[in-house]
C-alpha cells in the first residue's frame, strides 16, 4: 500500500513554473512561437543524453546550445541572452502556492527538485511566494546528473533525511514520475489537461488536473 509521504518534492519547470512568457521573447527575436515546446524538449533530450553517457552540462548551457541548434545557428548572441534572461522572471502557476500551502499546513515538508540551476530555482521560489514554504531547493548540479537518473531522487531523499518510500515527487512530466517511481518514491502527476500519462512509463500513484488536486490526493493516502 502507498502511504502518505513525509516529504513532497516538486519538479519546478512546467510543474510549478510556467514557461509561457518565453514565447513572446522568442517571437521578438524573430523566431516562431511554436519553437518554445521544441526548445524545451530538445534541452531535456540533450541533458538526458549527457547523463546517459556519464557526462554533465548545466541546464543553462544546454538550453543555450539547444536554442542555437533549433534556429540553424542563425540566432545572435544578443538574442540568445535576451531570451535566456526571461528565465529570471517566469511566474508560478496559479495552483502552486495553494497546493504547497495545503501540504505544509498538514505538516508535510516540501522541497523543489529541478533540472534547472539552484540560482534559478531559489530566485523563483522567493519571488513567487513559496520561499517560506519550501524547506530545500535541490538542483541536479549537486549530483551532476539530470533527472530521471535514479541517483538524483535518491540523493534528494538522503538530503531531506527520509527513506525514498516516505518521499513523493510531483511533476507534470511522465518521464520524471517514472524515474522517481523506479527510485522507490511515491509519485503524483499533474496533467494540466494534457491528456493521458505516457504508456511506456510506470503509472503514477495519484493524478490530478492541477496541483491542488494532486496535493489533496497525496494527503488522502493512509498515514
Tab-separated table of C-alpha atoms in Angstrom:
chain	number	residue	atom	x	y	z
A	1	UNK	CA	0.000	0.000	0.000
A	2	UNK	CA	1.185	3.524	-0.825
A	3	UNK	CA	1.345	5.706	2.281
A	4	UNK	CA	1.089	9.437	2.779
A	5	UNK	CA	4.580	10.915	2.275
A	6	UNK	CA	6.514	12.805	4.937
A	7	UNK	CA	8.155	14.980	2.275
A	8	UNK	CA	6.888	16.110	-1.146
A	9	UNK	CA	9.408	17.272	-3.724
A	10	UNK	CA	8.024	19.305	-6.602
A	11	UNK	CA	9.604	19.444	-10.013
A	12	UNK	CA	9.919	23.099	-10.947
A	13	UNK	CA	9.924	23.812	-14.693
A	14	UNK	CA	6.426	23.270	-16.183
A	15	UNK	CA	5.177	21.920	-12.823
A	16	UNK	CA	5.419	24.937	-10.512
A	17	UNK	CA	6.793	27.391	-13.073
A	18	UNK	CA	5.229	28.407	-16.397
A	19	UNK	CA	7.486	28.787	-19.437
A	20	UNK	CA	4.802	30.650	-21.386
A	21	UNK	CA	6.348	34.175	-21.167
A	22	UNK	CA	9.405	32.882	-23.049
A	23	UNK	CA	7.216	32.504	-26.141
A	24	UNK	CA	6.992	36.281	-26.552
A	25	UNK	CA	10.759	36.622	-26.208
A	26	UNK	CA	11.209	34.054	-28.967
A	27	UNK	CA	8.898	35.935	-31.324
A	28	UNK	CA	10.632	39.229	-30.511
A	29	UNK	CA	13.841	37.553	-31.695
A	30	UNK	CA	12.174	36.618	-34.973
A	31	UNK	CA	11.503	33.003	-34.059
A	32	UNK	CA	8.163	31.189	-34.436
A	33	UNK	CA	6.004	30.983	-31.311
A	34	UNK	CA	5.777	27.189	-31.554
A	35	UNK	CA	9.539	26.910	-31.053
A	36	UNK	CA	9.066	27.046	-27.261
A	37	UNK	CA	7.907	23.435	-26.922
A	38	UNK	CA	10.579	22.110	-29.287
A	39	UNK	CA	13.252	24.111	-27.471
A	40	UNK	CA	12.416	22.775	-24.029
A	41	UNK	CA	12.055	19.219	-25.357
A	42	UNK	CA	15.447	19.399	-27.076
A	43	UNK	CA	17.042	20.827	-23.932
A	44	UNK	CA	15.743	17.879	-21.931
A	45	UNK	CA	16.820	15.403	-24.602
A	46	UNK	CA	20.364	16.735	-24.685
A	47	UNK	CA	20.679	16.905	-20.900
A	48	UNK	CA	19.409	13.351	-20.530
A	49	UNK	CA	21.730	12.133	-23.307
A	50	UNK	CA	24.705	13.612	-21.490
A	51	UNK	CA	23.638	11.891	-18.273
A	52	UNK	CA	23.149	8.571	-20.056
A	53	UNK	CA	26.773	8.713	-21.219
A	54	UNK	CA	28.102	9.679	-17.779
A	55	UNK	CA	28.608	13.350	-18.619
A	56	UNK	CA	27.085	16.516	-17.211
A	57	UNK	CA	26.488	20.009	-18.580
A	58	UNK	CA	24.444	22.577	-16.651
A	59	UNK	CA	20.873	23.473	-17.678
A	60	UNK	CA	21.682	26.997	-18.892
A	61	UNK	CA	24.473	25.829	-21.190
A	62	UNK	CA	22.370	23.010	-22.636
A	63	UNK	CA	19.382	25.333	-23.150
A	64	UNK	CA	21.512	27.905	-24.987
A	65	UNK	CA	23.050	25.239	-27.215
A	66	UNK	CA	19.626	23.739	-27.965
A	67	UNK	CA	18.227	27.146	-28.897
A	68	UNK	CA	21.087	27.814	-31.294
A	69	UNK	CA	20.696	24.398	-32.903
A	70	UNK	CA	16.953	24.757	-33.422
A	71	UNK	CA	17.421	28.084	-35.188
A	72	UNK	CA	20.069	26.668	-37.502
A	73	UNK	CA	22.685	28.700	-35.621
A	74	UNK	CA	21.189	31.864	-37.113
A	75	UNK	CA	20.297	33.487	-33.786
A	76	UNK	CA	22.656	36.153	-32.422
A	77	UNK	CA	24.407	36.063	-29.058
A	78	UNK	CA	22.404	39.123	-28.024
A	79	UNK	CA	19.113	37.438	-28.913
A	80	UNK	CA	20.088	34.294	-27.012
A	81	UNK	CA	20.949	36.384	-23.955
A	82	UNK	CA	17.650	38.278	-24.177
A	83	UNK	CA	15.631	35.054	-24.370
A	84	UNK	CA	17.575	33.323	-21.593
A	85	UNK	CA	17.095	36.366	-19.342
A	86	UNK	CA	13.398	35.539	-19.383
A	87	UNK	CA	14.037	32.604	-17.054
A	88	UNK	CA	14.633	35.144	-14.276
A	89	UNK	CA	11.047	36.416	-14.460
A	90	UNK	CA	8.980	33.283	-15.065
A	91	UNK	CA	5.803	33.094	-12.951
A	92	UNK	CA	4.339	30.335	-10.821
A	93	UNK	CA	1.179	28.608	-11.988
A	94	UNK	CA	-1.839	29.855	-10.002
A	95	UNK	CA	-2.227	26.478	-8.261
A	96	UNK	CA	1.376	26.342	-6.981
A	97	UNK	CA	1.076	28.310	-3.727
A	98	UNK	CA	-2.338	26.840	-2.716
A	99	UNK	CA	-1.090	23.265	-3.294
A	100	UNK	CA	2.137	23.749	-1.366
A	101	UNK	CA	0.290	25.570	1.432
A	102	UNK	CA	-2.154	22.678	1.820
A	103	UNK	CA	0.745	20.258	2.272
A	104	UNK	CA	2.760	22.344	4.719
A	105	UNK	CA	-0.417	23.106	6.667
A	106	UNK	CA	-0.858	19.357	7.138
A	107	UNK	CA	2.682	19.014	8.484
A	108	UNK	CA	4.291	17.713	5.305
A	109	UNK	CA	7.682	19.140	4.355
A	110	UNK	CA	8.087	20.485	0.824
A	111	UNK	CA	11.165	20.699	-1.397
A	112	UNK	CA	11.944	21.511	-5.021
A	113	UNK	CA	13.896	19.075	-7.196
A	114	UNK	CA	14.862	20.606	-10.508
A	115	UNK	CA	16.886	20.092	-13.655
A	116	UNK	CA	17.429	23.859	-13.571
A	117	UNK	CA	20.120	25.693	-11.658
A	118	UNK	CA	19.914	26.293	-7.905
A	119	UNK	CA	20.018	30.043	-8.579
A	120	UNK	CA	17.075	29.848	-10.977
A	121	UNK	CA	15.090	27.736	-8.513
A	122	UNK	CA	15.859	29.869	-5.461
A	123	UNK	CA	15.035	33.134	-7.188
A	124	UNK	CA	11.772	31.623	-8.491
A	125	UNK	CA	10.508	30.386	-5.128
A	126	UNK	CA	11.369	33.677	-3.434
A	127	UNK	CA	9.528	35.884	-5.917
A	128	UNK	CA	6.539	33.532	-6.230
A	129	UNK	CA	5.712	33.465	-2.521
A	130	UNK	CA	6.939	29.892	-1.992
A	131	UNK	CA	10.134	30.844	-0.177
A	132	UNK	CA	8.781	30.461	3.352
A	133	UNK	CA	7.078	27.163	2.467
A	134	UNK	CA	9.920	25.262	0.788
A	135	UNK	CA	12.451	23.555	3.054
A	136	UNK	CA	15.110	22.903	0.456
A	137	UNK	CA	15.861	23.533	-3.217
A	138	UNK	CA	17.807	20.669	-4.782
A	139	UNK	CA	19.384	21.113	-8.202
A	140	UNK	CA	20.873	18.413	-10.408
A	141	UNK	CA	24.080	20.485	-10.226
A	142	UNK	CA	24.625	18.883	-6.816
A	143	UNK	CA	24.870	15.372	-8.298
A	144	UNK	CA	25.953	16.114	-11.882
A	145	UNK	CA	23.158	14.060	-13.405
A	146	UNK	CA	19.856	15.094	-14.986
A	147	UNK	CA	16.551	13.634	-13.933
A	148	UNK	CA	15.291	10.960	-14.460
A	149	UNK	CA	18.575	9.341	-13.348
A	150	UNK	CA	17.897	7.304	-10.204
A	151	UNK	CA	20.758	8.926	-8.310
A	152	UNK	CA	19.004	12.318	-8.388
A	153	UNK	CA	15.932	11.085	-6.483
A	154	UNK	CA	17.961	9.013	-4.021
A	155	UNK	CA	20.216	11.993	-3.351
A	156	UNK	CA	17.152	14.159	-2.674
A	157	UNK	CA	15.780	11.639	-0.184
A	158	UNK	CA	19.174	11.486	1.533
A	159	UNK	CA	19.448	15.277	1.760
A	160	UNK	CA	15.915	15.519	3.133
A	161	UNK	CA	16.652	12.719	5.611
A	162	UNK	CA	13.798	10.402	4.654
A	163	UNK	CA	13.774	6.916	3.141
A	164	UNK	CA	12.658	7.006	-0.537
A	165	UNK	CA	9.338	5.343	0.275
A	166	UNK	CA	8.458	8.252	2.599
A	167	UNK	CA	9.007	10.842	-0.128
A	168	UNK	CA	6.832	11.820	-3.091
A	169	UNK	CA	7.681	13.568	-6.334
A	170	UNK	CA	5.074	15.756	-8.021
A	171	UNK	CA	5.702	16.581	-11.679
A	172	UNK	CA	3.987	17.499	-14.924
A	173	UNK	CA	6.249	15.076	-16.812
A	174	UNK	CA	5.521	11.362	-17.098
A	175	UNK	CA	9.227	10.545	-17.549
A	176	UNK	CA	10.030	12.355	-14.276
A	177	UNK	CA	7.360	10.427	-12.388
A	178	UNK	CA	8.711	7.199	-13.910
A	179	UNK	CA	12.227	7.962	-12.732
A	180	UNK	CA	11.007	8.736	-9.216
A	181	UNK	CA	8.874	5.601	-9.134
A	182	UNK	CA	11.824	3.430	-10.136
A	183	UNK	CA	13.842	5.028	-7.319
A	184	UNK	CA	11.177	3.941	-4.821
A	185	UNK	CA	9.308	7.226	-4.389
A	186	UNK	CA	5.572	7.856	-4.402
A	187	UNK	CA	4.545	9.864	-7.461
A	188	UNK	CA	1.943	12.477	-8.253
A	189	UNK	CA	1.351	13.532	-11.859
A	190	UNK	CA	-0.321	16.841	-12.706
A	191	UNK	CA	-1.851	16.525	-16.167
A	192	UNK	CA	-2.707	20.192	-16.747
A	193	UNK	CA	-5.344	18.834	-19.145
A	194	UNK	CA	-2.641	17.388	-21.386
A	195	UNK	CA	-4.497	14.128	-21.926
A	196	UNK	CA	-3.091	10.832	-20.756
A	197	UNK	CA	0.015	9.612	-18.999
A	198	UNK	CA	2.668	8.054	-21.274
A	199	UNK	CA	2.005	4.336	-21.788
A	200	UNK	CA	5.666	3.194	-21.584
A	201	UNK	CA	6.101	4.611	-18.078
A	202	UNK	CA	5.291	3.265	-14.605
A	203	UNK	CA	1.868	4.684	-13.648
A	204	UNK	CA	1.818	7.447	-11.015
A	205	UNK	CA	0.264	6.860	-7.605
A	206	UNK	CA	-2.011	9.893	-7.829
A	207	UNK	CA	-3.171	12.025	-10.748
A	208	UNK	CA	-4.807	15.433	-10.873
A	209	UNK	CA	-5.615	18.107	-13.435
A	210	UNK	CA	-3.988	20.711	-11.207
A	211	UNK	CA	-1.561	20.762	-8.288
A	212	UNK	CA	-4.240	21.304	-5.653
A	213	UNK	CA	-5.947	18.080	-6.736
A	214	UNK	CA	-2.643	16.177	-6.636
A	215	UNK	CA	-1.859	17.554	-3.182
A	216	UNK	CA	-5.309	16.620	-1.888
A	217	UNK	CA	-4.908	13.056	-3.143
A	218	UNK	CA	-1.478	12.734	-1.511
A	219	UNK	CA	-2.983	13.944	1.774
A	220	UNK	CA	-5.784	11.391	1.424
A	221	UNK	CA	-3.322	8.472	1.410
A	222	UNK	CA	-3.123	6.327	4.532
A	223	UNK	CA	-0.609	7.694	7.093
